[in-house]
Amino acid sequence: MKSTFKKLLPFAVVGVLSGATTVGVQQYLSSDSTSSDQSYFTKSTNASFVGMNSAAVGDDFVKAAKTTVPAVVTIKNYQSRATSRASEQDLFDFFFGDPFGGRGQQRQRQQQQAPDNMPSGLGSGVIISPDGYIISNNHVVAGANKLEVVLSNKKSYIATLVGTDPNTDISLLKIEEKGLPYLNFANSDNVEVGQWVLAVGNPLGLNSTVTAGIISAKGRGIGILGSQGKATNPIESFIQTDAAINPGNSGGALVNVNGDLIGINSAISSTNGYYQGYGFAVPANLARKIIEDIKKFGIVQRGFLGVTTLDLSNDQLVASYNRDQKANLKAGSGMYVTGFSENSGAEDGGIKKGDIITKIDTYNITDFADLSAAIGSKRPGDKVQVTYLRNGKENVTTVTLKDQKGGTSTRTKADLSVSEKIGAEFEPLNERFKTDYGLNSGVVAKNVSEGSEMAKIGVVDNYIVIEINGKPVNSQKDVEKILESYKGNVQVKFVDDYGRIYTKGFKMPN
């Protein structure tokens, strides 16, 4: 047995990590409707688990590796060198520390002077159809003005970004090729803690690397998507694995011993930015739903229960709620309803404040990650059975999920508002501010979405937009009036935090 494990656990060669490598990382600080296009998303029908005592486990690893490696690609993210990358560098140093011993600023200057044919970041992706659809992470492709895909056989392609979803950290790319090797989606609801898995990707620039481990937990919410400020309604219910995952693995495959895709590797939990035993993958069922939405509708269809809740499994949150509300709730299991959004489907279904949600359909709800996953895989108009406790008595009701505007039907890109198309909302600038800074017009950008048109030109939250297409703007309505039926290039004049004025542009999305 010892010799078998030695064969299964080869030593890792650790390279030097480029400062531009893209990967999602959580750093623990000291403070504690089915798509009609089924051909691209074939589910595995012959899944089986391999136990620790299986005599053929080594052979199964070889089989899975041979199936998976040809379908996992390298993704190179190219970004404009003309703009400052200070904010990206700060983010990198926050999550990874400065491995260059205080030479971070020098390294940043070198990066800014690097030639345009050098990628700003490296990640992984998984081919999911023979005609070139590739799934990866949103953070792997974020900010790119060119995406290059390199197959395991070293053939290179320029990819088209079909769509992204920061809320799940999933993206969809397309290359023009046929007859490609690809992976099938397995039913990730059926995976079990203790099950053997392989992680396949390109960590630290080491192409086509395969590592083995087990599923060490399910339904993990680690707070990474919301904490980085890029997801407005994050869905986190990660598969946790101890298969070695390092920077560069992001977007790669987590597969079972048959080589079926059960997750997309996305993050690690680490104090130094490298593997310390905990990796996290987006479950295949959730990833598949996001990809199907992007392919069919052009945007992600997100259904909402319409409640604000308290996670009773979190002792600290319960204690804080009791203190603030002068309540006497007990920590335990389930989601305590504290309020409702406007046009709430849950409220329409008879749920009241103080109810404790314990089940959605057949899925037990013990914490926020469970609720997030159960609802996050649904679309507006879907009906769910909600089991809840009221005064200790179990009740069941049917709830029709709605979108954030209260609608119950699916939407396409043509149905999006101006703010949704350009990826930002706007608030009026008060007159005192205009006077103090000598401005005759202006709106404050809010909720700027990562990867949106506004984000691509450098606008972030709290920047002031003065003019659009040469016309002054003073309200959200002004922006909508100018761009509502507009087609062509959009010119935006805006002010940053330091009072510097820029004029940049983008092509108005259809």
Coordinates of C-alpha atoms in Angstrom, one line a residue:
M1 CA 0.0 0.0 0.0
K2 CA 2.8 2.4 0.8
S3 CA 4.5 1.8 -2.5
T4 CA 1.2 2.4 -4.3
F5 CA 0.8 5.8 -2.6
K6 CA 4.3 6.8 -3.5
K7 CA 3.5 6.1 -7.1
L8 CA 0.4 8.2 -6.9
L9 CA 2.0 11.2 -5.2
P10 CA 4.9 12.5 -7.5
F11 CA 6.9 15.5 -6.3
A12 CA 5.8 18.8 -7.7
V13 CA 8.3 21.1 -9.5
V14 CA 7.5 24.6 -8.3
G15 CA 8.4 27.4 -10.7
V16 CA 8.5 31.2 -10.3
L17 CA 5.0 32.7 -10.5
S18 CA 4.6 35.7 -12.9
G19 CA 3.0 38.7 -11.3
A20 CA 0.3 38.7 -13.9
T21 CA -0.9 35.1 -13.4
T22 CA -4.6 35.0 -12.9
V23 CA -6.2 32.8 -10.2
G24 CA -8.8 33.2 -7.6
V25 CA -7.4 32.9 -4.1
Q26 CA -8.9 33.4 -0.6
Q27 CA -6.3 34.5 1.9
Y28 CA -7.1 33.7 5.5
L29 CA -5.9 36.8 7.5
S30 CA -4.8 36.7 11.1
S31 CA -8.3 37.7 12.3
D32 CA -9.9 34.8 11.7
S33 CA -35.3 25.0 -18.0
T34 CA -33.2 22.8 -19.8
S35 CA -31.5 24.0 -23.0
S36 CA -32.6 22.6 -26.3
D37 CA -28.9 22.5 -27.4
Q38 CA -28.0 19.3 -25.6
S39 CA -25.3 18.3 -27.9
Y40 CA -22.8 20.6 -26.3
F41 CA -23.6 19.5 -22.7
T42 CA -23.8 15.7 -22.7
K43 CA -24.2 14.3 -19.2
S44 CA -22.2 11.2 -18.3
T45 CA -24.5 8.1 -18.0
N46 CA -21.8 5.6 -16.8
A47 CA -20.5 7.2 -13.7
S48 CA -19.0 5.2 -10.9
F49 CA -17.0 5.8 -7.8
V50 CA -13.7 4.2 -6.9
G51 CA -12.9 3.4 -3.3
M52 CA -9.6 3.6 -1.5
N53 CA -9.4 -0.2 -1.6
S54 CA -9.8 -0.5 -5.4
A55 CA -7.0 -2.6 -6.9
A56 CA -7.3 -0.8 -10.2
V57 CA -7.2 2.8 -8.8
G58 CA -3.8 3.5 -10.5
D59 CA -5.1 2.4 -13.9
D60 CA -8.2 4.5 -13.4
F61 CA -6.1 7.6 -12.8
V62 CA -4.2 6.9 -16.1
K63 CA -7.5 6.5 -18.0
A64 CA -8.9 9.7 -16.6
A65 CA -5.7 11.6 -17.3
K66 CA -5.6 10.4 -20.9
T67 CA -9.2 11.5 -21.4
T68 CA -8.9 14.9 -19.7
V69 CA -5.5 16.3 -20.7
P70 CA -6.3 16.8 -24.4
A71 CA -9.4 18.7 -23.5
V72 CA -7.7 21.1 -21.1
V73 CA -6.2 24.3 -22.6
T74 CA -4.0 27.2 -21.7
I75 CA -5.7 30.6 -21.9
K76 CA -3.5 33.7 -22.3
N77 CA -5.0 37.0 -21.4
Y78 CA -3.6 40.0 -23.2
Q79 CA -4.3 43.5 -21.9
S80 CA -3.5 47.0 -23.1
R81 CA -0.1 48.2 -21.7
A82 CA -1.2 51.8 -22.2
T83 CA -3.2 51.9 -19.0
S84 CA -1.9 51.7 -15.5
R85 CA -2.1 48.3 -13.9
A86 CA -1.5 49.5 -10.4
S87 CA -4.8 48.3 -9.1
E88 CA -4.2 44.8 -10.5
Q89 CA -0.8 44.8 -8.9
D90 CA -2.2 45.8 -5.6
L91 CA -4.8 43.0 -5.8
F92 CA -2.1 40.5 -6.7
D93 CA 0.1 41.6 -3.7
F94 CA -2.9 41.5 -1.4
F95 CA -3.7 37.9 -2.2
F96 CA -0.2 36.5 -2.8
G97 CA 2.0 38.8 -0.8
D98 CA 5.1 40.3 -2.5
P99 CA 7.3 37.3 -3.3
F100 CA 9.9 39.6 -4.8
G101 CA 11.1 40.8 -1.4
G102 CA 10.0 44.5 -1.7
R103 CA 10.7 44.7 -5.5
G104 CA 7.0 44.9 -6.4
Q105 CA 7.1 48.4 -7.6
Q106 CA 10.2 47.6 -9.8
R107 CA 8.4 44.6 -11.2
Q108 CA 5.3 46.7 -11.9
R109 CA 7.4 49.2 -13.9
Q110 CA 8.9 46.4 -15.8
Q111 CA 5.5 45.0 -16.6
Q112 CA 4.2 48.3 -17.9
Q113 CA 7.2 48.5 -20.2
A114 CA 6.7 44.9 -21.5
P115 CA 5.9 44.5 -25.2
D116 CA 2.3 44.1 -26.2
N117 CA 2.9 40.5 -27.4
M118 CA 3.4 39.3 -23.8
P119 CA 0.3 38.0 -22.0
S120 CA -0.8 39.8 -18.8
G121 CA -2.1 36.6 -17.3
L122 CA -2.3 32.8 -17.7
G123 CA -5.1 30.4 -16.8
S124 CA -6.8 27.2 -17.9
G125 CA -9.9 26.2 -19.7
V126 CA -11.9 23.1 -20.6
I127 CA -13.2 22.2 -24.1
I128 CA -16.8 21.2 -23.8
S129 CA -17.9 20.7 -27.4
P130 CA -16.1 19.3 -30.5
D131 CA -16.6 22.7 -32.4
G132 CA -14.6 24.7 -29.9
Y133 CA -16.7 26.0 -27.0
I134 CA -14.5 26.4 -23.9
I135 CA -15.5 27.0 -20.3
S136 CA -13.2 28.8 -17.9
N137 CA -13.3 31.3 -15.0
N138 CA -14.4 34.9 -15.3
H139 CA -11.3 36.1 -13.5
V140 CA -9.1 34.3 -16.1
V141 CA -10.5 36.4 -19.0
A142 CA -11.3 39.6 -17.1
G143 CA -10.0 42.8 -18.7
A144 CA -8.6 41.1 -21.9
N145 CA -8.5 42.8 -25.2
K146 CA -7.2 39.5 -26.8
L147 CA -7.6 35.9 -25.6
E148 CA -5.3 33.2 -27.0
V149 CA -6.1 29.5 -26.5
V150 CA -3.3 27.0 -26.7
L151 CA -4.2 23.3 -26.9
S152 CA -2.2 20.5 -25.3
N153 CA -0.8 19.7 -28.7
K154 CA 0.6 23.3 -28.8
K155 CA -1.8 24.5 -31.6
S156 CA -2.8 28.1 -30.9
Y157 CA -6.1 30.0 -31.6
I158 CA -7.5 33.5 -31.0
A159 CA -10.7 33.0 -29.0
T160 CA -14.0 35.0 -29.0
L161 CA -15.4 35.7 -25.5
V162 CA -19.0 34.6 -25.8
G163 CA -20.0 35.7 -22.2
T164 CA -19.1 35.9 -18.6
D165 CA -20.8 35.7 -15.2
P166 CA -18.9 37.2 -12.2
N167 CA -21.5 35.9 -9.8
T168 CA -20.3 32.3 -10.4
D169 CA -16.9 33.2 -11.8
I170 CA -17.7 31.3 -15.1
S171 CA -16.9 32.4 -18.6
L172 CA -17.5 30.9 -22.1
L173 CA -15.1 31.2 -25.0
K174 CA -15.2 29.9 -28.6
I175 CA -12.5 29.0 -31.1
E176 CA -13.0 28.2 -34.7
E177 CA -12.1 24.5 -35.0
K178 CA -13.9 21.1 -35.5
G179 CA -13.3 17.6 -34.2
L180 CA -11.8 18.7 -30.9
P181 CA -11.5 16.5 -27.8
Y182 CA -14.0 17.5 -25.1
L183 CA -15.3 16.5 -21.7
N184 CA -18.8 15.5 -20.7
F185 CA -20.5 17.1 -17.8
A186 CA -21.2 14.7 -14.9
N187 CA -24.0 15.3 -12.4
S188 CA -22.1 17.1 -9.6
D189 CA -25.0 16.5 -7.2
N190 CA -24.0 12.9 -7.1
V191 CA -20.4 13.4 -6.0
E192 CA -19.5 12.2 -2.5
V193 CA -17.0 13.3 0.0
G194 CA -14.1 10.9 -0.1
Q195 CA -14.4 10.3 -3.8
W196 CA -11.2 10.2 -5.9
V197 CA -10.8 13.2 -8.2
L198 CA -8.1 14.6 -10.6
A199 CA -7.3 18.3 -11.1
V200 CA -6.0 19.1 -14.5
G201 CA -4.6 22.5 -15.6
N202 CA -1.6 24.6 -16.1
P203 CA -0.3 25.6 -12.7
L204 CA 2.7 27.9 -12.5
G205 CA 3.2 27.6 -16.2
L206 CA 3.6 23.8 -16.1
N207 CA 1.3 22.8 -18.9
S208 CA -1.0 19.7 -18.7
T209 CA -0.4 19.0 -15.1
V210 CA -2.4 16.3 -13.4
T211 CA -2.8 16.0 -9.6
A212 CA -4.9 13.5 -7.6
G213 CA -6.9 13.8 -4.4
I214 CA -10.3 13.4 -2.9
I215 CA -13.4 15.5 -2.5
S216 CA -12.8 16.8 1.0
A217 CA -16.1 18.8 1.4
K218 CA -19.1 20.0 -0.6
G219 CA -21.2 23.2 -0.5
R220 CA -18.4 25.4 0.6
G221 CA -19.0 29.2 0.8
I222 CA -15.6 30.9 1.2
G223 CA -16.7 34.5 0.5
I224 CA -14.2 35.1 -2.3
L225 CA -16.5 36.3 -5.0
G226 CA -18.3 39.0 -3.0
S227 CA -15.2 40.1 -1.1
Q228 CA -13.3 41.1 -4.2
G229 CA -16.2 43.4 -5.1
K230 CA -16.8 41.8 -8.6
A231 CA -20.0 39.9 -7.9
T232 CA -23.2 41.7 -7.1
N233 CA -25.1 38.5 -6.2
P234 CA -22.4 35.8 -5.7
I235 CA -23.3 32.1 -5.8
E236 CA -20.8 30.1 -3.8
S237 CA -21.3 26.4 -3.2
F238 CA -17.8 25.1 -4.1
I239 CA -16.6 21.5 -4.2
Q240 CA -13.5 21.4 -1.9
T241 CA -10.6 19.1 -2.9
D242 CA -7.2 18.3 -1.6
A243 CA -5.9 17.6 -5.1
A244 CA -3.0 20.1 -5.5
I245 CA -4.2 23.4 -7.2
N246 CA -2.0 26.3 -7.8
P247 CA -2.1 29.7 -9.6
G248 CA -2.7 28.9 -13.3
N249 CA -5.1 26.0 -12.5
S250 CA -8.0 28.5 -12.6
G251 CA -10.5 27.4 -15.2
G252 CA -9.1 23.9 -15.4
A253 CA -11.0 20.6 -14.9
L254 CA -11.9 18.7 -11.8
V255 CA -12.9 15.2 -13.0
N256 CA -13.9 11.8 -11.6
V257 CA -11.9 8.6 -12.4
N258 CA -13.9 8.3 -15.7
G259 CA -12.7 11.6 -16.9
D260 CA -16.1 13.3 -16.5
L261 CA -16.2 16.9 -15.6
I262 CA -17.5 17.5 -12.1
G263 CA -16.2 21.0 -11.5
I264 CA -14.2 24.0 -12.7
N265 CA -11.2 24.7 -10.5
S266 CA -11.5 28.3 -9.3
A267 CA -9.8 29.1 -6.0
I268 CA -7.4 28.1 -3.3
S269 CA -7.4 28.9 0.4
S270 CA -3.8 29.9 1.3
T271 CA -1.8 32.2 3.5
N272 CA 1.0 32.4 0.9
G273 CA -0.8 32.2 -2.5
Y274 CA 0.3 28.6 -3.2
Y275 CA -1.2 25.2 -2.5
Q276 CA -1.7 24.4 1.2
G277 CA -4.2 21.6 0.9
Y278 CA -7.5 23.3 0.0
G279 CA -8.8 23.9 -3.5
F280 CA -12.3 24.9 -4.6
A281 CA -14.2 24.2 -7.8
V282 CA -17.5 25.5 -9.2
P283 CA -19.8 22.4 -9.4
A284 CA -20.5 21.1 -12.9
N285 CA -24.3 21.5 -12.6
L286 CA -24.1 25.2 -11.8
A287 CA -21.4 25.8 -14.4
R288 CA -23.4 24.0 -17.0
K289 CA -26.5 26.1 -16.3
I290 CA -24.5 29.3 -16.7
I291 CA -23.0 28.2 -20.0
E292 CA -26.4 27.1 -21.3
D293 CA -27.9 30.5 -20.5
I294 CA -25.0 32.4 -22.2
K295 CA -25.3 30.2 -25.3
K296 CA -29.1 30.4 -25.6
F297 CA -30.0 33.8 -24.3
G298 CA -26.7 35.8 -24.4
I299 CA -27.1 36.6 -20.7
V300 CA -27.4 34.6 -17.5
Q301 CA -31.0 34.0 -16.4
R302 CA -31.1 34.3 -12.6
G303 CA -34.2 33.5 -10.5
F304 CA -34.5 35.0 -7.0
L305 CA -36.5 33.8 -4.0
G306 CA -36.9 37.5 -2.9
V307 CA -35.9 37.2 0.8
T308 CA -33.2 38.6 3.0
T309 CA -32.0 36.0 5.4
L310 CA -29.8 35.2 8.4
D311 CA -27.6 32.1 8.3
L312 CA -28.4 30.3 11.6
S313 CA -25.4 28.1 11.2
N314 CA -23.1 31.1 11.7
D315 CA -22.8 31.7 15.5
Q316 CA -21.2 35.1 15.1
L317 CA -23.9 36.4 12.7
V318 CA -26.6 35.1 15.1
A319 CA -25.0 36.8 18.0
S320 CA -24.6 40.0 16.1
Y321 CA -28.3 39.9 15.0
N322 CA -29.5 39.2 18.6
R323 CA -27.5 42.2 19.8
D324 CA -28.6 44.6 17.2
Q325 CA -32.3 43.5 17.1
K326 CA -32.6 42.7 20.8
A327 CA -33.6 39.2 19.8
N328 CA -33.0 35.8 21.2
L329 CA -32.4 33.5 18.3
K330 CA -30.5 30.3 18.7
A331 CA -27.8 29.2 16.3
G332 CA -28.6 26.0 14.5
S333 CA -29.5 25.0 10.9
G334 CA -31.5 26.8 8.2
M335 CA -32.0 30.3 6.9
Y336 CA -34.0 32.7 9.1
V337 CA -36.2 35.2 7.0
T338 CA -35.5 38.8 8.1
G339 CA -37.3 40.6 5.2
F340 CA -38.3 40.7 1.6
S341 CA -37.4 42.4 -1.6
E342 CA -39.9 44.3 -3.7
N343 CA -42.2 42.0 -5.7
S344 CA -40.9 39.0 -3.7
G345 CA -42.0 35.6 -4.9
A346 CA -41.5 34.1 -1.4
E347 CA -43.8 36.7 0.1
D348 CA -46.4 36.0 -2.6
G349 CA -46.0 32.3 -1.6
G350 CA -47.0 33.0 2.0
I351 CA -43.6 33.0 3.7
K352 CA -43.3 35.6 6.5
K353 CA -40.6 37.2 8.5
G354 CA -39.4 34.9 11.2
D355 CA -39.8 31.7 9.2
I356 CA -36.9 29.3 8.9
I357 CA -36.2 27.9 5.4
T358 CA -35.0 24.3 5.7
K359 CA -35.5 22.8 2.3
I360 CA -35.8 23.8 -1.4
D361 CA -37.4 21.0 -3.4
T362 CA -35.5 17.9 -2.1
Y363 CA -32.3 19.8 -1.1
N364 CA -31.8 20.3 2.6
I365 CA -30.9 24.0 3.4
T366 CA -28.4 24.2 6.3
D367 CA -26.6 27.4 5.5
F368 CA -26.3 30.2 2.9
A369 CA -24.2 28.1 0.5
D370 CA -27.0 25.5 0.3
L371 CA -29.6 28.2 -0.4
S372 CA -27.4 29.9 -2.9
A373 CA -26.8 26.7 -4.8
A374 CA -30.4 25.6 -4.7
I375 CA -31.8 28.9 -6.1
G376 CA -28.8 29.8 -8.2
S377 CA -29.4 27.0 -10.6
K378 CA -32.9 28.2 -11.3
R379 CA -34.4 30.7 -13.8
P380 CA -37.1 33.3 -13.5
G381 CA -40.5 31.6 -13.8
D382 CA -39.3 28.3 -12.2
K383 CA -41.4 27.0 -9.4
V384 CA -39.8 25.6 -6.2
Q385 CA -41.2 23.8 -3.2
V386 CA -40.0 25.7 -0.1
T387 CA -40.1 23.9 3.3
Y388 CA -40.0 26.2 6.3
L389 CA -40.6 26.2 10.0
R390 CA -43.0 28.6 11.6
N391 CA -43.3 28.5 15.4
G392 CA -41.7 25.1 15.3
K393 CA -44.2 23.6 12.8
E394 CA -43.1 22.5 9.4
N395 CA -44.9 23.9 6.4
V396 CA -44.5 23.6 2.6
T397 CA -45.4 26.2 -0.1
T398 CA -44.8 26.7 -3.8
V399 CA -42.8 29.8 -4.8
T400 CA -42.4 31.2 -8.3
L401 CA -39.0 32.7 -8.7
K402 CA -38.6 36.2 -10.2
D403 CA -35.8 38.2 -11.6
Q404 CA -34.5 41.3 -9.8
K405 CA -37.1 43.5 -11.6
G406 CA -40.0 41.2 -10.6
G407 CA -40.3 39.5 -13.9
T408 CA -41.0 35.8 -14.4
S409 CA -39.9 35.3 -18.0
T410 CA -36.5 34.8 -19.6
R411 CA -34.8 37.8 -21.2
T412 CA -32.3 38.3 -24.1
K413 CA -29.7 41.0 -24.7
A414 CA -32.3 43.0 -26.6
D415 CA -34.4 43.2 -23.4
L416 CA -31.6 44.7 -21.4
S417 CA -31.7 48.3 -20.1
V418 CA -29.0 50.8 -21.0
S419 CA -27.4 50.4 -17.6
E420 CA -27.4 46.6 -18.0
K421 CA -25.9 46.9 -21.5
I422 CA -23.0 49.2 -20.5
G423 CA -22.6 47.7 -17.0
A424 CA -23.1 50.6 -14.7
E425 CA -25.7 52.6 -12.8
F426 CA -25.6 56.4 -12.2
E427 CA -26.5 58.7 -9.3
P428 CA -26.9 62.5 -9.6
L429 CA -24.0 64.6 -8.4
N430 CA -25.0 67.1 -5.8
E431 CA -24.9 70.8 -6.6
R432 CA -22.4 71.6 -3.8
F433 CA -19.9 69.2 -5.3
K434 CA -20.4 70.7 -8.7
T435 CA -19.7 74.1 -7.4
D436 CA -16.7 73.1 -5.3
Y437 CA -15.0 71.3 -8.3
G438 CA -16.2 73.7 -11.0
L439 CA -18.3 71.1 -12.8
N440 CA -21.4 72.0 -14.8
S441 CA -22.7 68.4 -15.1
G442 CA -22.0 65.0 -13.8
V443 CA -23.3 61.7 -12.5
V444 CA -21.6 59.2 -10.1
A445 CA -20.9 55.7 -11.5
K446 CA -22.2 53.0 -9.2
N447 CA -22.3 49.2 -9.4
V448 CA -19.9 49.0 -12.3
S449 CA -19.8 45.4 -13.4
E450 CA -16.5 43.6 -14.0
G451 CA -15.8 43.2 -17.7
S452 CA -18.6 45.7 -18.7
E453 CA -18.1 48.3 -21.3
M454 CA -17.7 51.0 -18.7
A455 CA -15.2 48.9 -16.8
K456 CA -13.2 48.3 -20.0
I457 CA -12.6 52.1 -20.5
G458 CA -11.4 52.4 -16.9
V459 CA -14.6 53.7 -15.1
V460 CA -15.0 52.3 -11.6
D461 CA -17.4 53.0 -8.7
N462 CA -17.5 56.7 -7.7
Y463 CA -15.9 58.0 -10.8
I464 CA -17.8 61.0 -12.2
V465 CA -19.2 60.8 -15.8
I466 CA -19.5 64.4 -17.1
E467 CA -20.6 63.8 -20.7
I468 CA -21.7 61.1 -23.1
N469 CA -21.4 61.6 -26.8
G470 CA -20.6 65.2 -26.1
K471 CA -23.8 65.8 -24.2
P472 CA -23.9 66.7 -20.4
V473 CA -25.5 64.1 -18.1
N474 CA -27.0 64.9 -14.7
S475 CA -29.1 61.8 -14.0
Q476 CA -29.6 58.1 -14.9
K477 CA -32.5 59.2 -17.3
D478 CA -30.0 61.5 -19.2
V479 CA -27.7 58.5 -19.8
E480 CA -30.6 56.3 -20.9
K481 CA -32.1 59.0 -23.2
I482 CA -28.8 59.4 -25.0
L483 CA -28.0 55.7 -25.4
E484 CA -31.4 54.0 -25.5
S485 CA -31.7 53.6 -29.3
Y486 CA -28.1 54.5 -30.1
K487 CA -25.9 52.3 -32.3
G488 CA -22.2 52.9 -32.9
N489 CA -19.3 54.3 -30.9
V490 CA -19.9 55.8 -27.6
Q491 CA -17.7 58.6 -26.2
V492 CA -17.5 59.0 -22.4
K493 CA -15.9 61.9 -20.6
F494 CA -15.2 61.1 -17.0
V495 CA -13.2 62.2 -13.9
D496 CA -11.2 59.8 -11.7
D497 CA -10.5 60.0 -7.9
Y498 CA -7.6 62.4 -8.5
G499 CA -9.6 64.9 -10.6
R500 CA -8.0 63.8 -13.9
I501 CA -10.3 64.0 -16.9
Y502 CA -10.3 61.3 -19.5
T503 CA -12.2 60.8 -22.8
K504 CA -12.6 57.2 -23.9
G505 CA -15.0 55.1 -25.8
F506 CA -16.6 51.8 -26.7
K507 CA -19.0 50.4 -29.2
M508 CA -22.6 50.3 -28.0
P509 CA -23.7 46.6 -27.4
N510 CA -26.7 45.5 -29.4

